Short mmCIF file of C-alpha atoms in Angstrom, two decimals:
data_model
loop_
_atom_site.label_atom_id
_atom_site.label_comp_id
_atom_site.label_asym_id
_atom_site.label_seq_id
_atom_site.Cartn_x
_atom_site.Cartn_y
_atom_site.Cartn_z
CA MET J 1 0.00 0.00 0.00
CA ASP J 2 1.46 3.35 -1.01
CA PHE J 3 0.95 6.83 0.39
CA LYS J 4 -1.68 7.71 -2.21
CA GLN J 5 -3.88 4.76 -1.15
CA VAL J 6 -3.47 5.63 2.53
CA LYS J 7 -4.39 9.26 1.84
CA THR J 8 -7.42 8.20 -0.19
CA ILE J 9 -8.68 5.86 2.55
CA PHE J 10 -8.11 8.50 5.25
CA MET J 11 -9.90 11.21 3.28
CA ASP J 12 -12.80 8.85 2.44
CA VAL J 13 -13.36 8.20 6.15
CA LEU J 14 -13.21 11.93 6.95
CA GLN J 15 -15.69 12.74 4.18
CA ASN J 16 -17.96 9.92 5.35
CA TYR J 17 -17.97 11.22 8.94
CA LYS J 18 -21.76 11.47 9.24
CA ASN J 19 -22.49 7.99 7.93
CA PHE J 20 -23.16 5.62 10.81
CA GLU J 21 -24.75 3.01 8.55
CA GLY J 22 -23.16 0.45 6.30
CA ARG J 23 -19.89 -1.38 6.70
CA SER J 24 -16.17 -0.57 6.80
CA ARG J 25 -13.42 -2.99 5.94
CA ARG J 26 -10.70 -3.80 8.42
CA LYS J 27 -8.14 -2.03 6.23
CA GLU J 28 -10.16 1.20 6.18
CA PHE J 29 -10.57 1.10 9.96
CA TRP J 30 -6.90 0.47 10.79
CA VAL J 31 -5.54 2.93 8.23
CA PHE J 32 -7.72 5.64 9.75
CA GLN J 33 -6.65 4.73 13.31
CA PHE J 34 -2.98 4.76 12.32
CA CYS J 35 -3.23 8.09 10.50
CA THR J 36 -5.05 9.80 13.38
CA PHE J 37 -2.39 8.47 15.75
CA LEU J 38 0.39 9.84 13.52
CA ILE J 39 -1.32 13.22 13.29
CA THR J 40 -2.14 13.50 17.00
CA LEU J 41 1.22 12.30 18.37
CA PRO J 42 3.33 15.32 17.34
CA PHE J 43 0.72 17.72 18.71
CA SER J 44 0.73 15.84 22.03
CA ILE J 45 4.53 15.92 22.20
CA VAL J 46 4.77 19.61 21.28
CA GLY J 47 1.93 20.42 23.67
CA GLY J 48 3.77 18.65 26.48
CA ILE J 49 6.98 20.51 25.72
CA ILE J 50 5.42 23.97 25.63
CA GLY J 51 3.07 23.34 28.55
CA LEU J 52 -0.17 23.03 26.58
CA SER J 53 -0.97 19.42 27.38
CA LEU J 54 -4.49 19.90 26.01
CA LEU J 55 -3.16 20.44 22.48
CA GLY J 56 -3.14 16.71 21.69
CA LEU J 57 -6.61 16.33 23.18
CA ILE J 58 -7.97 19.16 21.04
CA VAL J 59 -6.58 17.55 17.89
CA SER J 60 -8.05 14.20 18.97
CA LEU J 61 -11.46 15.80 19.38
CA ILE J 62 -11.35 16.92 15.75
CA PHE J 63 -11.32 13.24 14.75
CA LEU J 64 -13.90 12.10 17.34
CA VAL J 65 -17.01 11.95 15.13
CA PRO J 66 -15.28 10.32 12.12
CA ASN J 67 -13.66 7.84 14.52
CA VAL J 68 -16.98 6.88 16.12
CA ALA J 69 -18.55 6.53 12.66
CA VAL J 70 -15.79 4.25 11.32
CA CYS J 71 -15.87 2.19 14.56
CA ILE J 72 -19.61 1.64 14.22
CA ARG J 73 -19.29 0.72 10.55
CA ARG J 74 -16.46 -1.69 11.45
CA LEU J 75 -18.67 -3.35 14.06
CA HIS J 76 -21.39 -3.62 11.41
CA ASP J 77 -18.88 -5.32 9.12
CA THR J 78 -18.35 -8.03 11.74
CA GLY J 79 -22.11 -8.49 12.10
CA ARG J 80 -22.49 -6.56 15.36
CA SER J 81 -24.55 -3.55 16.33
CA GLY J 82 -22.87 -0.20 16.79
CA TRP J 83 -24.15 -0.24 20.36
CA PHE J 84 -21.22 -2.55 21.18
CA LEU J 85 -19.09 0.61 21.09
CA LEU J 86 -20.49 1.38 24.54
CA LEU J 87 -18.16 -1.35 25.81
CA THR J 88 -15.51 1.39 25.93
CA PHE J 89 -17.06 2.46 29.23
CA ILE J 90 -16.03 -0.84 30.84
CA PRO J 91 -12.41 -0.32 31.89
CA VAL J 92 -9.83 -2.62 30.28
CA VAL J 93 -12.20 -5.52 29.51
CA GLY J 94 -14.37 -3.41 27.19
CA ALA J 95 -11.37 -2.17 25.25
CA LEU J 96 -10.01 -5.70 24.88
CA VAL J 97 -13.35 -7.04 23.65
CA LEU J 98 -13.63 -4.22 21.11
CA LEU J 99 -10.07 -4.81 19.98
CA TYR J 100 -10.99 -8.46 19.37
CA PHE J 101 -14.05 -7.38 17.36
CA PHE J 102 -12.05 -4.85 15.32
CA LEU J 103 -9.38 -7.45 14.48
CA GLN J 104 -11.89 -9.98 13.17
CA ASP J 105 -12.33 -10.50 9.45
CA SER J 106 -15.41 -9.20 7.66
CA HIS J 107 -18.46 -11.35 7.16
CA SER J 108 -18.19 -12.28 3.50
CA GLU J 109 -21.93 -12.48 3.01
CA THR J 110 -24.57 -9.77 3.19
CA ASN J 111 -25.68 -9.12 6.75
CA ASP J 112 -28.26 -6.85 8.39
CA PHE J 113 -26.03 -3.84 7.72
CA GLY J 114 -25.51 -4.29 4.00
CA VAL J 115 -23.38 -5.95 1.36
CA SER J 116 -19.83 -6.88 2.26
CA PRO J 117 -17.38 -4.17 1.15
CA LYS J 118 -15.07 -6.93 -0.06
CA VAL J 119 -17.74 -8.18 -2.47
CA ALA J 120 -18.74 -4.65 -3.49
CA MET J 121 -15.14 -3.79 -4.48
CA THR J 122 -14.73 -6.73 -6.86
#
């Protein structure tokens, strides 16, 4: 995967920020998570150095809605409701369960949330 593909995937998720329906492939989800991490990290470091520790948090908040949307679509892709995202409020265990869900492969068949993105791309 080259930079152009990564940029395209990242921008697609940002432009699709208000879509909480449908499905997102594992690749789309993890590319977005990685890019937001790479964007937020320098701001957090610089904010810590200059005494504005909230700088990284502010940048993270910019990506909050697109992140929630892609997480819900990723859960849909594994055949689960977006309500499973509420597991984040259970310390440690909730995050581990969600990580397991996010790492799972897509359901190859059509489910309640739509056609598999893998099938739609071919």
